PDB file of C-alpha atoms in Angstrom:
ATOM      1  CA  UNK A   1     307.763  20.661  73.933  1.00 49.00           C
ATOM      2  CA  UNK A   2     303.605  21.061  72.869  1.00 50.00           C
ATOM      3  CA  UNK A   3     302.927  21.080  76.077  1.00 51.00           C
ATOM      4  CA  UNK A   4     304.867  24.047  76.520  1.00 48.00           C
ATOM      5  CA  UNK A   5     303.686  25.622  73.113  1.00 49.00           C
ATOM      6  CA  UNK A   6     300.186  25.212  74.175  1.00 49.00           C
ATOM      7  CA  UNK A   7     300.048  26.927  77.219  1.00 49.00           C
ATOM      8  CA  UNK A   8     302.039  29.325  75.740  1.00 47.00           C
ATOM      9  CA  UNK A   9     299.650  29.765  73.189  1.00 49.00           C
ATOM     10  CA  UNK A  10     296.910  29.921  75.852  1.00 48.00           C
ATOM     11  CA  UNK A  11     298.209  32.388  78.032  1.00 49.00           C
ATOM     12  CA  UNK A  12     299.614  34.766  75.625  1.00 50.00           C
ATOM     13  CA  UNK A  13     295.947  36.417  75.000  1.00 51.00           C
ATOM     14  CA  UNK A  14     296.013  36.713  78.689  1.00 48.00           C
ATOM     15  CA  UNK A  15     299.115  38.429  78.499  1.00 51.00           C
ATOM     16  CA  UNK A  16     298.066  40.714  75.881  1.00 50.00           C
ATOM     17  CA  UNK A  17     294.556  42.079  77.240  1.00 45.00           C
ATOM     18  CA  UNK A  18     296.909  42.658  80.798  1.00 47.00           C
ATOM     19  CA  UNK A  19     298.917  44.921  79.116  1.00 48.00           C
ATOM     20  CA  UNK A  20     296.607  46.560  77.156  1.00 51.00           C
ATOM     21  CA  UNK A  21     294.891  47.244  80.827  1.00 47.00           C
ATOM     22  CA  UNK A  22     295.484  50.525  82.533  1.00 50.00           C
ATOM     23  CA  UNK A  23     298.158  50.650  85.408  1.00 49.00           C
ATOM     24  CA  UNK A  24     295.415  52.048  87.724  1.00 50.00           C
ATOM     25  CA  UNK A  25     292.778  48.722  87.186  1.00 50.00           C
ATOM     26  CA  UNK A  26     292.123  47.094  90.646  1.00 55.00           C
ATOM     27  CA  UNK A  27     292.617  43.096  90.468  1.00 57.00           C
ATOM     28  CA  UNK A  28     289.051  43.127  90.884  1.00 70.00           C
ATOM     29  CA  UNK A  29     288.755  44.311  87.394  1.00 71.00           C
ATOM     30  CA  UNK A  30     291.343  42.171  85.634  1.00 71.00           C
ATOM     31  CA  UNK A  31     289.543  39.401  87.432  1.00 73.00           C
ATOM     32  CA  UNK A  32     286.211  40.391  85.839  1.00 73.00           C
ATOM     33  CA  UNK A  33     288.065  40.702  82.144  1.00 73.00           C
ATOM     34  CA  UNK A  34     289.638  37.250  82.618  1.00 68.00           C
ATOM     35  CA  UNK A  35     286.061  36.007  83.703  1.00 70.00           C
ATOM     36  CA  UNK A  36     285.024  37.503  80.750  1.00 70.00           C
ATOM     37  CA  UNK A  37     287.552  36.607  77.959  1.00 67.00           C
ATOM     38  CA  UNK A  38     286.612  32.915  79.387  1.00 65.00           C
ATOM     39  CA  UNK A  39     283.055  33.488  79.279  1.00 60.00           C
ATOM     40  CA  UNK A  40     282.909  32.558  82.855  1.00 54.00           C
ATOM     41  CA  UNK A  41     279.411  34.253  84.219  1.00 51.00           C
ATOM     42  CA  UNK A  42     279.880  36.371  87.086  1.00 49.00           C
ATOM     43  CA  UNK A  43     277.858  38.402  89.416  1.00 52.00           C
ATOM     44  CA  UNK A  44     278.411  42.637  89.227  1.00 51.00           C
ATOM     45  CA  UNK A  45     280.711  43.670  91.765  1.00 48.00           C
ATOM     46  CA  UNK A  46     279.312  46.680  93.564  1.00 49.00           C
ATOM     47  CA  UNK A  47     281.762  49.251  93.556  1.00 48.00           C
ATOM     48  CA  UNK A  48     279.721  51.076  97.092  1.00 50.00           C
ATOM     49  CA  UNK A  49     281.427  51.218 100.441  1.00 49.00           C
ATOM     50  CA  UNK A  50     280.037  49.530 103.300  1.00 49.00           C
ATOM     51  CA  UNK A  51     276.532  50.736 104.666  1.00 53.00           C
ATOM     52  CA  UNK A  52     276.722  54.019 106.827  1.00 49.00           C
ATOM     53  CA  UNK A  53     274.407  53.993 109.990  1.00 51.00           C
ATOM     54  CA  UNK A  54     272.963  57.109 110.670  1.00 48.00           C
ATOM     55  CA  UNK A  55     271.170  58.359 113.942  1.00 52.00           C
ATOM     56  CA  UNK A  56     267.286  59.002 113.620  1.00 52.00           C
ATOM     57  CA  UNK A  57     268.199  61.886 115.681  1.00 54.00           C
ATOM     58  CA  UNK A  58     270.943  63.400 113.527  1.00 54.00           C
ATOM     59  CA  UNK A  59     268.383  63.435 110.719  1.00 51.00           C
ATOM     60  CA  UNK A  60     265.919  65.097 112.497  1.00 55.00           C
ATOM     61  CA  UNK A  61     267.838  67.733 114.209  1.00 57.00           C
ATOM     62  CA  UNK A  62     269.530  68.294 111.086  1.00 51.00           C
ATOM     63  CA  UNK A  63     266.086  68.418 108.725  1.00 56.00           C
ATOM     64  CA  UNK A  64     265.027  71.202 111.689  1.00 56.00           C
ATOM     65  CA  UNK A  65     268.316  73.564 111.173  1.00 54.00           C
ATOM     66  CA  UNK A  66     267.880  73.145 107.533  1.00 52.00           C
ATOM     67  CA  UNK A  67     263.721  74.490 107.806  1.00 51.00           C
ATOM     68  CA  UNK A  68     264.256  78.310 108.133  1.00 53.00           C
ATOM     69  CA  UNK A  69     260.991  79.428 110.543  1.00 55.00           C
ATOM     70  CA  UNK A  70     259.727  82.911 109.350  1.00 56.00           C
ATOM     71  CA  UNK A  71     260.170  85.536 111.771  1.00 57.00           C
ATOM     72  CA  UNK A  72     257.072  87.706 112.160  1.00 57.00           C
ATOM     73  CA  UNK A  73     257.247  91.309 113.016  1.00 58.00           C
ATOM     74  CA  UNK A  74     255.591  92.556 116.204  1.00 58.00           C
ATOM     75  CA  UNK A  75     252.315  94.320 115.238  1.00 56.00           C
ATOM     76  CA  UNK A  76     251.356  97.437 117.266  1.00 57.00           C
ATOM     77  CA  UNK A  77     247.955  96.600 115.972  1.00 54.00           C
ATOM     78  CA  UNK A  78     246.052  94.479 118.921  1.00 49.00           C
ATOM     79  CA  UNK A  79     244.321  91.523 118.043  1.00 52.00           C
ATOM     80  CA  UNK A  80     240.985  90.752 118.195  1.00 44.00           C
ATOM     81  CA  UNK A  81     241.365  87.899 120.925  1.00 45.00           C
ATOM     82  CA  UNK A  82     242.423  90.725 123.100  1.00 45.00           C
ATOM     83  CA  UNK A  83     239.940  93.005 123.331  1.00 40.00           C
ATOM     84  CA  UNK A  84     238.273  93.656 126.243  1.00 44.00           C
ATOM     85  CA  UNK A  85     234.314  95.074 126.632  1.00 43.00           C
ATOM     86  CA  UNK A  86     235.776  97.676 127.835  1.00 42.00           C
ATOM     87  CA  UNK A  87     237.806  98.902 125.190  1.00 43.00           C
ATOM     88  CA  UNK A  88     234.839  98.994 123.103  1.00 43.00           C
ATOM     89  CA  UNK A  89     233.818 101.931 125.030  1.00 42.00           C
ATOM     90  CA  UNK A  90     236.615 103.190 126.504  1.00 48.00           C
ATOM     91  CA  UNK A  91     238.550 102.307 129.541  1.00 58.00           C
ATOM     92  CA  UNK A  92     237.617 105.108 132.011  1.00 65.00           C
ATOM     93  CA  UNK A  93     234.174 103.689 132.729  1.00 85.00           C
ATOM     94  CA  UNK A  94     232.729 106.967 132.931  1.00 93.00           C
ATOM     95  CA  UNK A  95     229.653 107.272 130.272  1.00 95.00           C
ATOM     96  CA  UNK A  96     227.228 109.996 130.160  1.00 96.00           C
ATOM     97  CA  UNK A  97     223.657 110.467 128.452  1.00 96.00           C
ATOM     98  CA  UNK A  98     220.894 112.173 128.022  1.00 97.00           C
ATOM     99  CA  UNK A  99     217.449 110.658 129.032  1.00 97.00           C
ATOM    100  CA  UNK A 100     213.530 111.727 127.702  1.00 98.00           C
ATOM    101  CA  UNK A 101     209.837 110.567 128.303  1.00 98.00           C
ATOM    102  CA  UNK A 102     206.678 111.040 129.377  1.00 98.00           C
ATOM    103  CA  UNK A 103     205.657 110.682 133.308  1.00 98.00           C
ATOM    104  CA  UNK A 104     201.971 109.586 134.717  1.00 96.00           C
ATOM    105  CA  UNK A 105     201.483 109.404 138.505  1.00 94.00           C
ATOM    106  CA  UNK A 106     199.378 106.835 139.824  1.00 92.00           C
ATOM    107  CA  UNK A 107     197.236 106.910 142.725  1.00 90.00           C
ATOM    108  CA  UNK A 108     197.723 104.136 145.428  1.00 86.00           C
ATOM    109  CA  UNK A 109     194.417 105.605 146.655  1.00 84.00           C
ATOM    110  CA  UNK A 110     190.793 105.978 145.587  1.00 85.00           C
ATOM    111  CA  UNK A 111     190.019 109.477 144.001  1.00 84.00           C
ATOM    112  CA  UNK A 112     186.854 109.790 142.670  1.00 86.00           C
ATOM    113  CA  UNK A 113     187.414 113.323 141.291  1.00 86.00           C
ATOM    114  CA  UNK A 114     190.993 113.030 140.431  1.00 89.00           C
ATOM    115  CA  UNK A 115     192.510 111.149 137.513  1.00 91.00           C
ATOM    116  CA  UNK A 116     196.312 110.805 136.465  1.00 93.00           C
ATOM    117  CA  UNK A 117     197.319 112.755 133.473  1.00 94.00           C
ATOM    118  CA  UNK A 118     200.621 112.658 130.948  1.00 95.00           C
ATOM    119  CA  UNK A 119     203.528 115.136 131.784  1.00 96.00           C
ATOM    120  CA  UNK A 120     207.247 114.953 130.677  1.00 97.00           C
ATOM    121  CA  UNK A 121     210.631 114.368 132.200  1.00 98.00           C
ATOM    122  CA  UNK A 122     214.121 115.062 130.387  1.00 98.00           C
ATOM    123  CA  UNK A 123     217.595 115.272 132.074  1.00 98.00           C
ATOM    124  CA  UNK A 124     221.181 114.022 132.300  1.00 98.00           C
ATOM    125  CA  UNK A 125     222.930 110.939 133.204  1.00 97.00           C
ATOM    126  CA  UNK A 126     226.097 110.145 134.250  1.00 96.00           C
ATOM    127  CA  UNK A 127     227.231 106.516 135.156  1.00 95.00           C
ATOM    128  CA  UNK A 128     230.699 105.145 136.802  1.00 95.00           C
ATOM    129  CA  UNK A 129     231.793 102.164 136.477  1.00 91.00           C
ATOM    130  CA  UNK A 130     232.469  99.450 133.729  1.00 82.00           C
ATOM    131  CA  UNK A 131     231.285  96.318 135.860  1.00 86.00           C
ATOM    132  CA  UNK A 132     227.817  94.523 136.294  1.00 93.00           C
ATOM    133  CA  UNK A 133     227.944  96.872 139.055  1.00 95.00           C
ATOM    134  CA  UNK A 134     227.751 100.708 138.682  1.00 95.00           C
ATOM    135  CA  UNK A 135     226.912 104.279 140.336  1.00 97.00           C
ATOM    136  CA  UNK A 136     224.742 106.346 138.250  1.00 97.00           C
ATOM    137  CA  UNK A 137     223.994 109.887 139.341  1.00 98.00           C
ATOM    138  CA  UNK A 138     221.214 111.418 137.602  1.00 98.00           C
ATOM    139  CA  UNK A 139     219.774 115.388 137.568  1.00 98.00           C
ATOM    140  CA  UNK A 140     215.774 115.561 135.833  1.00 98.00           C
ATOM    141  CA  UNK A 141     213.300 118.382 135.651  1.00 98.00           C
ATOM    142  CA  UNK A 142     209.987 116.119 135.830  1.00 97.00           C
ATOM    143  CA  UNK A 143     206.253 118.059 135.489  1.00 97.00           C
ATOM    144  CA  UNK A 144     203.854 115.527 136.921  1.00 96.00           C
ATOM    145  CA  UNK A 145     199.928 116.561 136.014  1.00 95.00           C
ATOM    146  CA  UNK A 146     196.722 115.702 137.719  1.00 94.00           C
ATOM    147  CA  UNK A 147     193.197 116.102 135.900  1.00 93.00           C
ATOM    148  CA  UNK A 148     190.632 117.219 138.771  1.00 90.00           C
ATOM    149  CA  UNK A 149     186.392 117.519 138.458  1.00 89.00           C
ATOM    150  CA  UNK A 150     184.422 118.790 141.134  1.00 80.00           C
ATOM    151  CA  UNK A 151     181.126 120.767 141.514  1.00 78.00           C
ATOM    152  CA  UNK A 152     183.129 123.489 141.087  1.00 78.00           C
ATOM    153  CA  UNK A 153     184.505 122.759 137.369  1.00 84.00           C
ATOM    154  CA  UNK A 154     187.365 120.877 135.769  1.00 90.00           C
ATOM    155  CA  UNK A 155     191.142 121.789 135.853  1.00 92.00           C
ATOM    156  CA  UNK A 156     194.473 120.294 135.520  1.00 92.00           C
ATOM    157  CA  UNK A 157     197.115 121.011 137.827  1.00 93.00           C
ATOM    158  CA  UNK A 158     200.890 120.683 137.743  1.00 95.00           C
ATOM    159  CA  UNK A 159     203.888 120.392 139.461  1.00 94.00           C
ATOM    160  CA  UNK A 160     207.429 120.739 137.918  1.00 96.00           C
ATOM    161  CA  UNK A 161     210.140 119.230 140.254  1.00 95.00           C
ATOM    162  CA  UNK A 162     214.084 118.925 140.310  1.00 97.00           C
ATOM    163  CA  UNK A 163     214.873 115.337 140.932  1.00 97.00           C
ATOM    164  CA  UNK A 164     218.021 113.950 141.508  1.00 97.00           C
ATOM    165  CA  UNK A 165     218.092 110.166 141.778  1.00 97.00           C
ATOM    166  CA  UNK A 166     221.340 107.955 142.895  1.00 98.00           C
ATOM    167  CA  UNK A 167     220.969 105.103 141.658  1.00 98.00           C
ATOM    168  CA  UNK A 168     223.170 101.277 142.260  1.00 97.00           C
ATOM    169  CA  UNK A 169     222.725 100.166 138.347  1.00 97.00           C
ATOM    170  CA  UNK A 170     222.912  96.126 138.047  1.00 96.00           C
ATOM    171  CA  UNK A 171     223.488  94.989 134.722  1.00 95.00           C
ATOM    172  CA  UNK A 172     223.708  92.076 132.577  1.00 93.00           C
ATOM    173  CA  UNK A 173     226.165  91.732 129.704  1.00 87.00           C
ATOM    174  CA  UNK A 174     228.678  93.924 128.633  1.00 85.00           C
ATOM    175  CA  UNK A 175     229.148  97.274 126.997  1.00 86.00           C
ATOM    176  CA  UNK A 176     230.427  95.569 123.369  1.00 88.00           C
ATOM    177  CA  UNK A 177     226.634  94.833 122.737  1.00 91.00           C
ATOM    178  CA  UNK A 178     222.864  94.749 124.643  1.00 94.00           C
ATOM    179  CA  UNK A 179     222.482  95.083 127.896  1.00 94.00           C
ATOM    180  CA  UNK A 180     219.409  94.258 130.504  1.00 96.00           C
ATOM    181  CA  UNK A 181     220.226  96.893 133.654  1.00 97.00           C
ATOM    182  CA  UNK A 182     218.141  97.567 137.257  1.00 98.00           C
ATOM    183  CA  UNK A 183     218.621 100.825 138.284  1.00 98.00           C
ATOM    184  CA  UNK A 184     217.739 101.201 142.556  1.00 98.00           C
ATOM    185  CA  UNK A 185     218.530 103.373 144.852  1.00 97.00           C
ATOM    186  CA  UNK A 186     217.466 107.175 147.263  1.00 96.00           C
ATOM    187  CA  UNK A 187     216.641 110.619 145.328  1.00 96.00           C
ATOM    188  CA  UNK A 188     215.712 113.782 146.395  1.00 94.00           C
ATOM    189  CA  UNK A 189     213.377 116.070 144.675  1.00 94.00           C
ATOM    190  CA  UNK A 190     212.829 119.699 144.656  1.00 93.00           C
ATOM    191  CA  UNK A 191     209.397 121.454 143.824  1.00 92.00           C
ATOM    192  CA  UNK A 192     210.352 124.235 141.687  1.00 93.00           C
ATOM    193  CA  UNK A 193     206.930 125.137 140.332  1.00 93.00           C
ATOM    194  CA  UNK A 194     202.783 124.803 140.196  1.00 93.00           C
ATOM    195  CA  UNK A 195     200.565 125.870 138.135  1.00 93.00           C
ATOM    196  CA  UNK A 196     196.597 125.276 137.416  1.00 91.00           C
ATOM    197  CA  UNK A 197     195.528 125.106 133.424  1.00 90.00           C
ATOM    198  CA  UNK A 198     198.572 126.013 132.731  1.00 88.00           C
ATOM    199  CA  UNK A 199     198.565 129.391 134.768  1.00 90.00           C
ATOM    200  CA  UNK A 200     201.346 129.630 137.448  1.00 89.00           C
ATOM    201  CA  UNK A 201     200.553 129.757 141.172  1.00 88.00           C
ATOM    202  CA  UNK A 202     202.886 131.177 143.719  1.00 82.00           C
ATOM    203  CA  UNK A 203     204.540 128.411 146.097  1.00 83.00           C
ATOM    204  CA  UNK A 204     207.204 130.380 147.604  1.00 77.00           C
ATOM    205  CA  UNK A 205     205.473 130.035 151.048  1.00 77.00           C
ATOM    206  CA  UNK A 206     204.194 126.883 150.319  1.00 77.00           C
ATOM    207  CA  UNK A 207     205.430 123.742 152.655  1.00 77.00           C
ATOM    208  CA  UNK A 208     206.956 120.176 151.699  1.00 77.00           C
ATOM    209  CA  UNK A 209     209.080 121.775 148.336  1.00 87.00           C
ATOM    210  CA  UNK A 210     211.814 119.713 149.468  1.00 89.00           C
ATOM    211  CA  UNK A 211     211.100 115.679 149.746  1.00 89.00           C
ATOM    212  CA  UNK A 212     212.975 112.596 149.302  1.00 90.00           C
ATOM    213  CA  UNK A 213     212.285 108.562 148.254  1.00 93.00           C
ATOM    214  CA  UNK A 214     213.312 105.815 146.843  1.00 95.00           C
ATOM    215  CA  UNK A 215     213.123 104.685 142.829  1.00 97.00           C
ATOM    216  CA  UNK A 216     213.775 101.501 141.133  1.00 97.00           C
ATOM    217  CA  UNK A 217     213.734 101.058 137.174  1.00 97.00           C
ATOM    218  CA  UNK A 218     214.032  98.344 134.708  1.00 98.00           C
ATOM    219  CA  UNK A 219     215.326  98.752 131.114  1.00 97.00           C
ATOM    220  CA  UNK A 220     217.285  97.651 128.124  1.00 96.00           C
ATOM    221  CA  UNK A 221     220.579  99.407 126.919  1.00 96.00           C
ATOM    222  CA  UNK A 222     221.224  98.698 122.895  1.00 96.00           C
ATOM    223  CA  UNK A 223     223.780  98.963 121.142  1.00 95.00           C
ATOM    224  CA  UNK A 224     224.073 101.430 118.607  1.00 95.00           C
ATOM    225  CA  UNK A 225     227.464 102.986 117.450  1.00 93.00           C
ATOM    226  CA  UNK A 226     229.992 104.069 120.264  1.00 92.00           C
ATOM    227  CA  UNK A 227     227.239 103.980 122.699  1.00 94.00           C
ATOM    228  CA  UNK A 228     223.833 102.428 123.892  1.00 95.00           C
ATOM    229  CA  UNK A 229     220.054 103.584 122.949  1.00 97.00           C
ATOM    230  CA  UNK A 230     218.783 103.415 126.968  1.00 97.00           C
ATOM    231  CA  UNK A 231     215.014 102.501 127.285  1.00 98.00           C
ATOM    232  CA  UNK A 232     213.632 102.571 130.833  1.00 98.00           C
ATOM    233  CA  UNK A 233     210.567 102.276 133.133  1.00 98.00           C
ATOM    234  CA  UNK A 234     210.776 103.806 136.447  1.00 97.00           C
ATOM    235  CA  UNK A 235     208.942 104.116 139.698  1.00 97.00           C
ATOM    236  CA  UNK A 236     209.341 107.066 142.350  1.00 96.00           C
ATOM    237  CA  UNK A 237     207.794 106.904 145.519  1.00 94.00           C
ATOM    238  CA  UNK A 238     207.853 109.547 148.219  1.00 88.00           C
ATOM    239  CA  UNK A 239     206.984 108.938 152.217  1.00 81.00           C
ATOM    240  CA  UNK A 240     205.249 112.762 151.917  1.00 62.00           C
ATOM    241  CA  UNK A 241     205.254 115.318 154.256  1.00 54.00           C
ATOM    242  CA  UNK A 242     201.942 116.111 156.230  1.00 43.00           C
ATOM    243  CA  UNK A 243     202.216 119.755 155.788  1.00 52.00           C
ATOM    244  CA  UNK A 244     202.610 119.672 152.726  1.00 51.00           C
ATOM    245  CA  UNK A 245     200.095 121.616 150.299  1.00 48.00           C
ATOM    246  CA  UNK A 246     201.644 120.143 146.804  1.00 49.00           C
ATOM    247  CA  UNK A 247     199.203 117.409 145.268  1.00 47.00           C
ATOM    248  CA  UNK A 248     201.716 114.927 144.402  1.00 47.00           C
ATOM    249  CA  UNK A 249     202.106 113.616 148.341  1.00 53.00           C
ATOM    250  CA  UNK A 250     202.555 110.123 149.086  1.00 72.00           C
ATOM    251  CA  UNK A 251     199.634 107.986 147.764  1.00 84.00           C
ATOM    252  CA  UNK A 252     201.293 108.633 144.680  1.00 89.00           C
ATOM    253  CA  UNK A 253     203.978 106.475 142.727  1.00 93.00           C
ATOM    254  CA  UNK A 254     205.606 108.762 140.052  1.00 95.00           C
ATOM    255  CA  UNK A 255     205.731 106.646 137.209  1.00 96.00           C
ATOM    256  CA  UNK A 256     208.186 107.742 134.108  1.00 98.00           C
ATOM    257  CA  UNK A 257     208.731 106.096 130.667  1.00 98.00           C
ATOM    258  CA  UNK A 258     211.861 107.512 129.151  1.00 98.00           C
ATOM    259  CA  UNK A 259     214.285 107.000 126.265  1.00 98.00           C
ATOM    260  CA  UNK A 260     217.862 107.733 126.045  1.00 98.00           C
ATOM    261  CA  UNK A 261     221.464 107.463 125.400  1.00 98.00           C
ATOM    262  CA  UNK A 262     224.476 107.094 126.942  1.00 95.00           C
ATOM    263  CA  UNK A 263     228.180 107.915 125.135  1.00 94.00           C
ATOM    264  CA  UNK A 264     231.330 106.827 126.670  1.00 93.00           C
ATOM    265  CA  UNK A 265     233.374 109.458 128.172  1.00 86.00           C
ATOM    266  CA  UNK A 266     237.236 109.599 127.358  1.00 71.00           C
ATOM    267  CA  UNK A 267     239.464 107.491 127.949  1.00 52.00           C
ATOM    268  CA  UNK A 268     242.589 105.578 130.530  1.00 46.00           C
TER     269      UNK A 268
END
């Protein structure tokens, strides 16, 4: 009969926290409270589920649809990777110019009463093309001058010409900045005048107004705003004619120093 009252008496605070216990506890839980109304030690139970494996590659594809990539608007503005040399001077690689200087023929002969003087050349260029290779076209009114002293006295004679060269330009670079350039090639030439200290003499009779040659020229082109600053010096050379009564003939290279510049001409 104790051994019945004591177990009784044992169990009843047992009983007691059970009921006081909420319907929902797991028997996980009432296990833990009857640990802990013993003073049993016990470990915490973890109340997580199981581990979850997870693909690498579902994280990654889903960390990409989560990272928005901005959307950039086309620009009609070209960049500055794509700009060609030629757009820095338009696309129609036709440029023309304007070309000055002085000219001084020298004698491939000895003339003991002759001696070159200074005389001036202006005219117009026009060049086609956008390559290292190019046509340039070129019109120039040229007066070439010749100091003479004789027995007779001292005079200076002159000859203004028309002179149309065609030249094969070869250049170096490209038309965004400096350029080295060899202009060679045929031009024809056209005395339009004489004169003698200045005073004009009649050569409407006079043979050889017409003549031909070749030229060659070396220069630099630099750059300087939508164009280039030309500077040039140039050699003309003329076979002659032997009936000719002009005193430019062909012992004579027709040497010019000029300086110009050339302006792009629309554009494509």
């Amino acid at each position: 009969m104790k051994s019945c009252s004591y177990a009784l008496f044992l169990f009843l605070p047992l009983n007691t926290c059970l009921a006081q216990a909420p319907a929902t506890q797991t028997p996980n839980r009432r296990q833990e409270l009857y640990d802990q109304y013993n003073s049993y030690s016990t470990k915490p139970v973890s109340t997580t589920g199981a581990p979850v494996s997870v693909s690498t590659d579902s994280i990654m594809e889903a960390q990409q649809s989560s990272v928005s990539k901005p959307v950039v608007p086309p620009s009609n503005e070209p960049n500055e990777d794509q700009w060609q040399p030629n757009t820095a001077v338009g696309r129609s690689g036709v440029r023309i110019g304007f070309r000055g200087g002085v000219t001084y023929p020298a004698f491939t002969d000895i003339r003991p009463t002759s001696a070159p003087g200074l005389g001036f050349v202006g005219g117009i260029t026009l060049t086609l093309g956008q390559g290292i290779v190019s046509f340039q076209p070129e019109v120039n009114y040229s007066r070439y001058t010749v100091r003479n002293n004789s027995v007779f006295g001292a005079n200076t004679q002159a000859v203004d010409k028309v002179e149309v060269p065609l030249f094969l330009k070869i250049a170096t670079g490209t038309y965004a900045g400096n350029r080295f350039f060899v202009n060679v090639g045929p031009y024809g030439s056209y005395a339009a005048s004489t004169s003698i200290d200045g005073k004009k003499v009649a050569i409407s009779n006079a043979k050889g107004r017409f003549g031909f040659g070749v030229a060659a020229g070396i220069g630099f082109a630099l750059k300087a705003g939508p164009g280039h600053i030309t500077i040039e010096g140039r050699g003309l050379y003329s076979p002659g004619n032997t009936e000719s009564s002009l005193p430019i003939n062909s012992n004579t290279v027709s040497g010019q120093a000029t300086l110009g510049y050339m302006l792009p001409l629309g554009s494509r």
